[in-house]
Amino acid sequence: MFIDERIYTLKNGNVKPFLKLYEELGKDVQIRILGNMVGYFYTDIGPLNQIVHMWGYDSMDDRYSRRAKLQASEEWLKYAVQMRPLVSHIENKILIPADFSPIGGKNSIAE
């Protein structure tokens, strides 16, 4: 397993509206299609106005097919159209668990 970490930097003052919109329109479809939500957070110290969410996948093929299905979902697109104006920047990272990690582990690609 690996983790897709996504960081959305919001325009100032949009954390509460973003979370409300996500809970009402985005959460259920995203969980239904992507499956393994590892966590969903917002920042309080450090860079502010950020939403950080993490999703677990078995493989890059698994990630690609699930994300393609999400992007094709009318339900998701209805949410995304309303969410995008709240966001100023999106970053994502693929995190590979160390062998001793309680999440995943035993990937052994690090040298």
Tab-separated table of N, CA and C in Angstrom, residues 17-82:
chain	number	residue	atom	x	y	z
A	17	PRO	N	-16.254	26.931	5.038
A	17	PRO	CA	-17.096	26.685	3.862
A	17	PRO	C	-16.644	25.462	3.053
A	18	PHE	N	-15.323	25.255	2.940
A	18	PHE	CA	-14.804	24.105	2.206
A	18	PHE	C	-15.237	22.803	2.875
A	19	LEU	N	-15.022	22.723	4.188
A	19	LEU	CA	-15.375	21.491	4.910
A	19	LEU	C	-16.879	21.223	4.865
A	20	LYS	N	-17.685	22.262	4.978
A	20	LYS	CA	-19.140	22.101	4.907
A	20	LYS	C	-19.557	21.585	3.534
A	21	LEU	N	-19.025	22.199	2.481
A	21	LEU	CA	-19.332	21.767	1.120
A	21	LEU	C	-18.883	20.329	0.885
A	22	TYR	N	-17.674	19.994	1.338
A	22	TYR	CA	-17.161	18.636	1.170
A	22	TYR	C	-18.045	17.620	1.885
A	23	GLU	N	-18.412	17.939	3.117
A	23	GLU	CA	-19.244	17.003	3.884
A	23	GLU	C	-20.606	16.805	3.224
A	24	GLU	N	-21.165	17.868	2.663
A	24	GLU	CA	-22.495	17.789	2.046
A	24	GLU	C	-22.484	17.148	0.663
A	25	LEU	N	-21.468	17.448	-0.163
A	25	LEU	CA	-21.513	17.009	-1.565
A	25	LEU	C	-20.371	16.103	-2.008
A	26	GLY	N	-19.203	16.205	-1.395
A	26	GLY	CA	-18.043	15.491	-1.914
A	26	GLY	C	-17.661	14.223	-1.197
A	27	LYS	N	-17.834	14.206	0.111
A	27	LYS	CA	-17.306	13.117	0.942
A	27	LYS	C	-17.834	11.744	0.550
A	28	ASP	N	-19.134	11.606	0.463
A	28	ASP	CA	-19.706	10.273	0.228
A	28	ASP	C	-19.271	9.680	-1.108
A	29	VAL	N	-19.299	10.488	-2.160
A	29	VAL	CA	-18.900	9.970	-3.471
A	29	VAL	C	-17.416	9.666	-3.499
A	30	GLN	N	-16.605	10.502	-2.872
A	30	GLN	CA	-15.161	10.263	-2.880
A	30	GLN	C	-14.819	8.991	-2.111
A	31	ILE	N	-15.422	8.802	-0.962
A	31	ILE	CA	-15.166	7.585	-0.190
A	31	ILE	C	-15.685	6.355	-0.938
A	32	ARG	N	-16.854	6.468	-1.537
A	32	ARG	CA	-17.424	5.337	-2.267
A	32	ARG	C	-16.516	4.904	-3.426
A	33	ILE	N	-15.918	5.861	-4.137
A	33	ILE	CA	-15.117	5.524	-5.317
A	33	ILE	C	-13.650	5.262	-4.968
A	34	LEU	N	-13.047	6.129	-4.152
A	34	LEU	CA	-11.631	5.953	-3.839
A	34	LEU	C	-11.397	4.888	-2.775
A	35	GLY	N	-12.340	4.730	-1.869
A	35	GLY	CA	-12.239	3.660	-0.888
A	35	GLY	C	-11.525	4.021	0.393
A	36	ASN	N	-10.225	3.925	0.427
A	36	ASN	CA	-9.462	3.933	1.659
A	36	ASN	C	-9.015	5.341	2.073
A	37	MET	N	-9.908	6.087	2.749
A	37	MET	CA	-9.511	7.383	3.299
A	37	MET	C	-8.684	7.126	4.556
A	38	VAL	N	-7.423	7.556	4.528
A	38	VAL	CA	-6.539	7.387	5.678
A	38	VAL	C	-6.793	8.492	6.696
A	39	GLY	N	-7.075	9.706	6.217
A	39	GLY	CA	-7.369	10.812	7.119
A	39	GLY	C	-7.709	12.067	6.349
A	40	TYR	N	-8.382	12.994	7.032
A	40	TYR	CA	-8.801	14.264	6.443
A	40	TYR	C	-8.622	15.326	7.513
A	41	PHE	N	-7.796	16.351	7.242
A	41	PHE	CA	-7.369	17.291	8.264
A	41	PHE	C	-7.402	18.721	7.749
A	42	TYR	N	-7.368	19.666	8.676
A	42	TYR	CA	-7.096	21.055	8.321
A	42	TYR	C	-6.017	21.566	9.264
A	43	THR	N	-5.262	22.581	8.818
A	43	THR	CA	-4.136	23.075	9.602
A	43	THR	C	-4.590	24.117	10.613
A	44	ASP	N	-3.866	24.170	11.727
A	44	ASP	CA	-4.126	25.147	12.780
A	44	ASP	C	-2.860	25.909	13.147
A	45	ILE	N	-1.692	25.285	12.956
A	45	ILE	CA	-0.393	25.906	13.212
A	45	ILE	C	0.460	25.642	11.976
A	46	GLY	N	1.314	26.580	11.632
A	46	GLY	CA	2.121	26.459	10.415
A	46	GLY	C	1.376	27.110	9.273
A	47	PRO	N	1.537	26.588	8.058
A	47	PRO	CA	0.789	27.165	6.929
A	47	PRO	C	-0.710	27.020	7.189
A	48	LEU	N	-1.417	28.132	7.188
A	48	LEU	CA	-2.847	28.112	7.497
A	48	LEU	C	-3.674	27.964	6.232
A	49	ASN	N	-4.971	27.765	6.423
A	49	ASN	CA	-5.921	27.632	5.313
A	49	ASN	C	-5.583	26.448	4.421
A	50	GLN	N	-5.129	25.352	5.031
A	50	GLN	CA	-4.829	24.155	4.255
A	50	GLN	C	-5.696	22.990	4.703
A	51	ILE	N	-6.106	22.223	3.711
A	51	ILE	CA	-6.795	20.951	3.917
A	51	ILE	C	-5.822	19.868	3.469
A	52	VAL	N	-5.599	18.869	4.310
A	52	VAL	CA	-4.706	17.763	3.978
A	52	VAL	C	-5.522	16.487	4.072
A	53	HIS	N	-5.558	15.729	2.983
A	53	HIS	CA	-6.241	14.444	3.050
A	53	HIS	C	-5.379	13.384	2.416
A	54	MET	N	-5.534	12.157	2.906
A	54	MET	CA	-4.695	11.045	2.484
A	54	MET	C	-5.563	9.851	2.134
A	55	TRP	N	-5.154	9.188	1.035
A	55	TRP	CA	-5.894	8.043	0.513
A	55	TRP	C	-4.922	6.896	0.278
A	56	GLY	N	-5.300	5.696	0.688
A	56	GLY	CA	-4.456	4.522	0.497
A	56	GLY	C	-4.840	3.766	-0.762
A	57	TYR	N	-3.817	3.289	-1.475
A	57	TYR	CA	-4.022	2.507	-2.705
A	57	TYR	C	-3.111	1.296	-2.687
A	58	ASP	N	-3.562	0.236	-3.342
A	58	ASP	CA	-2.768	-0.980	-3.447
A	58	ASP	C	-1.667	-0.850	-4.490
A	59	SER	N	-1.903	-0.054	-5.530
A	59	SER	CA	-0.939	0.092	-6.622
A	59	SER	C	-1.227	1.393	-7.372
A	60	MET	N	-0.316	1.793	-8.245
A	60	MET	CA	-0.553	2.973	-9.069
A	60	MET	C	-1.708	2.715	-10.041
A	61	ASP	N	-1.842	1.489	-10.526
A	61	ASP	CA	-2.973	1.159	-11.396
A	61	ASP	C	-4.295	1.321	-10.648
A	62	ASP	N	-4.323	0.866	-9.394
A	62	ASP	CA	-5.514	1.024	-8.552
A	62	ASP	C	-5.839	2.511	-8.401
A	63	ARG	N	-4.827	3.331	-8.100
A	63	ARG	CA	-5.031	4.770	-7.950
A	63	ARG	C	-5.556	5.375	-9.242
A	64	TYR	N	-4.908	5.050	-10.343
A	64	TYR	CA	-5.298	5.630	-11.633
A	64	TYR	C	-6.757	5.289	-11.972
A	65	SER	N	-7.142	4.045	-11.833
A	65	SER	CA	-8.504	3.654	-12.218
A	65	SER	C	-9.545	4.267	-11.287
A	66	ARG	N	-9.269	4.314	-9.995
A	66	ARG	CA	-10.220	4.914	-9.049
A	66	ARG	C	-10.356	6.421	-9.269
A	67	ARG	N	-9.225	7.107	-9.505
A	67	ARG	CA	-9.288	8.547	-9.728
A	67	ARG	C	-9.960	8.874	-11.061
A	68	ALA	N	-9.756	8.049	-12.084
A	68	ALA	CA	-10.433	8.259	-13.371
A	68	ALA	C	-11.945	8.099	-13.198
A	69	LYS	N	-12.348	7.105	-12.423
A	69	LYS	CA	-13.775	6.902	-12.159
A	69	LYS	C	-14.353	8.097	-11.383
A	70	LEU	N	-13.597	8.607	-10.421
A	70	LEU	CA	-14.053	9.769	-9.653
A	70	LEU	C	-14.230	10.981	-10.571
A	71	GLN	N	-13.234	11.247	-11.415
A	71	GLN	CA	-13.292	12.408	-12.304
A	71	GLN	C	-14.430	12.295	-13.325
A	72	ALA	N	-14.879	11.096	-13.613
A	72	ALA	CA	-15.983	10.884	-14.559
A	72	ALA	C	-17.356	10.921	-13.889
A	73	SER	N	-17.389	10.972	-12.571
A	73	SER	CA	-18.644	10.928	-11.828
A	73	SER	C	-19.363	12.275	-11.881
A	74	GLU	N	-20.600	12.280	-12.321
A	74	GLU	CA	-21.404	13.513	-12.336
A	74	GLU	C	-21.576	14.074	-10.928
A	75	GLU	N	-21.718	13.181	-9.972
A	75	GLU	CA	-21.867	13.593	-8.573
A	75	GLU	C	-20.612	14.343	-8.102
A	76	TRP	N	-19.423	13.827	-8.451
A	76	TRP	CA	-18.174	14.479	-8.080
A	76	TRP	C	-18.014	15.808	-8.812
A	77	LEU	N	-18.338	15.846	-10.091
A	77	LEU	CA	-18.198	17.067	-10.879
A	77	LEU	C	-19.084	18.184	-10.338
A	78	LYS	N	-20.273	17.832	-9.858
A	78	LYS	CA	-21.162	18.821	-9.246
A	78	LYS	C	-20.490	19.452	-8.020
A	79	TYR	N	-19.824	18.631	-7.236
A	79	TYR	CA	-19.075	19.134	-6.076
A	79	TYR	C	-17.870	19.963	-6.518
A	80	ALA	N	-17.079	19.442	-7.453
A	80	ALA	CA	-15.828	20.077	-7.858
A	80	ALA	C	-16.033	21.484	-8.406
A	81	VAL	N	-17.107	21.700	-9.144
A	81	VAL	CA	-17.396	23.024	-9.697
A	81	VAL	C	-17.573	24.053	-8.584
A	82	GLN	N	-18.162	23.632	-7.476
A	82	GLN	CA	-18.378	24.544	-6.350
A	82	GLN	C	-17.138	24.663	-5.458
